[in-house]
Amino acid sequence: MTVTLDLSHRRAAAADSPATVAPETAPARTSLVGLTLDEMREAVLALGVEPKKAKMRAQQIWRWVYFFGARDFGVMTDIGKDLRALLEVHHTLDRPEVIERLVSADGTRKWLIRSAPGVEFETVFIPDVARSGALCVSSQVGCTLTCTFCHTGTQKLVRNLTAAEIVAQVMIARDDLDEWPSTTDGRALTNIVFMGMGEPLYNLDEVAKAIDLISDGEGISIGRRRITVSTSGVVPKIEELGNRTGAMLAISLHATNDALRDVLVPLNKKYPLAELMAAIKAYPGLNNAKRVTFEYVMLKGVNDSPSEARALVKLLAGVPAKVNLIPFNPWPGTAYECSDWKTIHAFADIVNRAGYSAPIRTPRGRDILAACGQLRSESVKTRASVALKERLAAADTPT
Ligand code: SAH
Ligand code: SF4
């Protein structure tokens, strides 16, 4: 193997005492976690690996990262020592920082993750859902949409997450669950749902890239049929989602007529129910084995009457569908209440009798605000003008 070694930074650090090394001379090490194979190839090329060998080296590193969950270049025994040393100088295998980890009385785990200053988002692991454990991942910090019953909807969009930040959520959960290497036997984490913070279809490029990585059978290996993307109804992106990702589709429906849906999911004013249903029916690959999930949050006195259950059945006619009834999860400041259990069961019975599976989702992790719609981080988008003022003030401050 021919590699050009540039260990100058390392030598400088070793030769000088720490006090004499100016911090700005230290190389900025970047993490390889979350990179695609092509991006890893670019990274090894940049380290001077011969172009002929770059792909193979990238494949080796990729497998260490996504199949073995490696956290240290030292374990990469099929890669020469020189290249490992060089990797160590310029890169890390760090995950973004977990700033808070909470475990609910019911076993649900929630991580608050910070990937950059002011970029904080939540990921939730829900164990034992029908013998499978689902990881609920975020696609954005905050959300541009303002569904009135959703806590995330009260947090302005800070920014889209990158594919690397989405994949890192899975890596962090796997680390915590101790599920490396990536074997399929007896895993606790079997499914991924894009039901955390944000609207995935407003960040489709990064979501699709993340799904390619997560579903790759040589790495993390969670198949596309086990990945569900939930949308509040971004109609023009629904078909594209199917074509690009092959993921399962979930629709946050919550109402069966436009007047009510306009209030609960304001995006409905842009893409009303008739257009939404047409887009759903055209979802690529839809059949009885690949059904759409309709999420329906149960709001007391708002959308939970028997006549609304019948309207729901009518709306779903001809769609391979299942319904998920979600008891409303309260959050500080909300005006909504959760429907009574009797009302939810009566609603479920009507939908069930029409031939649709309509499980009532047991609220999980409510004690740690990890249940559906309770996620929110303190990150705020600083207006550019304010950020500029802050930078100028900092520059003026005598040290
Ligand atoms: N933005 C996407 C995905 C994230 S929301 C979407 O809206 O589909 C995940 C699910 O939780 C959605 O079905 C959403 O409507 C639901 N949800 C939001 N707030 C809720 C709450 N307070 N209680 C129960 N479900 C809620
Ligand atoms: Fe955004 Fe989904 Fe919450 Fe609506 S329900 S505000 S789309 S995260």
mmCIF file of N, CA and C and ligand atoms in Angstrom, residues 142-147 149-154 196-199 232 252 254 265 373, ligand 2:
data_model
loop_
_atom_site.group_PDB
_atom_site.id
_atom_site.type_symbol
_atom_site.label_atom_id
_atom_site.label_comp_id
_atom_site.label_asym_id
_atom_site.label_seq_id
_atom_site.Cartn_x
_atom_site.Cartn_y
_atom_site.Cartn_z
ATOM 1 N N GLY A 142 -37.068 21.586 15.102
ATOM 2 C CA GLY A 142 -38.273 22.403 14.988
ATOM 3 C C GLY A 142 -39.059 21.993 13.748
ATOM 4 N N CYS A 143 -40.015 22.828 13.354
ATOM 5 C CA CYS A 143 -40.846 22.481 12.189
ATOM 6 C C CYS A 143 -41.433 23.765 11.632
ATOM 7 N N THR A 144 -41.584 23.829 10.318
ATOM 8 C CA THR A 144 -42.193 25.038 9.733
ATOM 9 C C THR A 144 -43.707 24.969 9.836
ATOM 10 N N LEU A 145 -44.226 23.771 10.065
ATOM 11 C CA LEU A 145 -45.681 23.610 10.110
ATOM 12 C C LEU A 145 -46.154 23.834 11.545
ATOM 13 N N THR A 146 -47.423 24.100 11.685
ATOM 14 C CA THR A 146 -47.908 24.514 13.013
ATOM 15 C C THR A 146 -49.160 23.735 13.382
ATOM 16 N N CYS A 147 -49.084 22.415 13.304
ATOM 17 C CA CYS A 147 -50.239 21.602 13.688
ATOM 18 C C CYS A 147 -50.570 21.973 15.138
ATOM 19 N N PHE A 149 -52.025 20.707 17.682
ATOM 20 C CA PHE A 149 -51.984 19.766 18.821
ATOM 21 C C PHE A 149 -50.554 19.266 19.076
ATOM 22 N N CYS A 150 -49.576 19.779 18.324
ATOM 23 C CA CYS A 150 -48.220 19.200 18.361
ATOM 24 C C CYS A 150 -47.231 20.154 19.037
ATOM 25 N N HIS A 151 -46.484 19.616 19.976
ATOM 26 C CA HIS A 151 -45.514 20.425 20.722
ATOM 27 C C HIS A 151 -44.397 20.925 19.806
ATOM 28 N N THR A 152 -43.920 20.037 18.914
ATOM 29 C CA THR A 152 -42.836 20.451 18.004
ATOM 30 C C THR A 152 -43.283 21.660 17.170
ATOM 31 N N GLY A 153 -44.586 21.679 16.847
ATOM 32 C CA GLY A 153 -45.117 22.769 16.028
ATOM 33 C C GLY A 153 -44.996 24.135 16.689
ATOM 34 N N THR A 154 -44.694 24.171 18.002
ATOM 35 C CA THR A 154 -44.519 25.467 18.667
ATOM 36 C C THR A 154 -43.066 25.932 18.601
ATOM 37 N N GLY A 196 -40.266 11.756 14.648
ATOM 38 C CA GLY A 196 -39.738 12.654 15.673
ATOM 39 C C GLY A 196 -40.014 14.096 15.281
ATOM 40 N N MET A 197 -39.054 14.967 15.555
ATOM 41 C CA MET A 197 -39.269 16.371 15.250
ATOM 42 C C MET A 197 -39.154 16.616 13.748
ATOM 43 N N GLY A 198 -40.071 17.439 13.239
ATOM 44 C CA GLY A 198 -39.938 17.914 11.860
ATOM 45 C C GLY A 198 -40.778 17.186 10.842
ATOM 46 N N GLU A 199 -40.818 17.793 9.659
ATOM 47 C CA GLU A 199 -41.588 17.232 8.538
ATOM 48 C C GLU A 199 -40.582 16.621 7.544
ATOM 49 N N SER A 232 -47.266 15.029 7.286
ATOM 50 C CA SER A 232 -48.524 15.706 7.573
ATOM 51 C C SER A 232 -49.297 15.949 6.276
ATOM 52 N N SER A 252 -50.385 11.634 8.620
ATOM 53 C CA SER A 252 -51.005 12.214 9.810
ATOM 54 C C SER A 252 -52.327 12.829 9.371
ATOM 55 N N HIS A 254 -55.852 12.793 11.074
ATOM 56 C CA HIS A 254 -56.454 13.510 12.221
ATOM 57 C C HIS A 254 -57.838 14.114 12.019
ATOM 58 N N VAL A 265 -54.333 20.630 11.106
ATOM 59 C CA VAL A 265 -53.108 20.512 10.286
ATOM 60 C C VAL A 265 -53.184 21.627 9.235
ATOM 61 N N GLY A 373 -45.488 13.662 19.509
ATOM 62 C CA GLY A 373 -45.913 15.057 19.563
ATOM 63 C C GLY A 373 -45.451 15.817 20.787
HETATM 64 FE FE1 SF4 B 2 -44.587 19.435 12.299
HETATM 65 FE FE2 SF4 B 2 -45.555 16.908 12.293
HETATM 66 FE FE3 SF4 B 2 -45.741 18.430 14.487
HETATM 67 FE FE4 SF4 B 2 -47.224 19.000 12.357
HETATM 68 S S1 SF4 B 2 -47.322 17.124 13.609
HETATM 69 S S2 SF4 B 2 -46.070 20.488 13.582
HETATM 70 S S3 SF4 B 2 -45.832 18.487 10.689
HETATM 71 S S4 SF4 B 2 -43.841 17.714 13.534
#
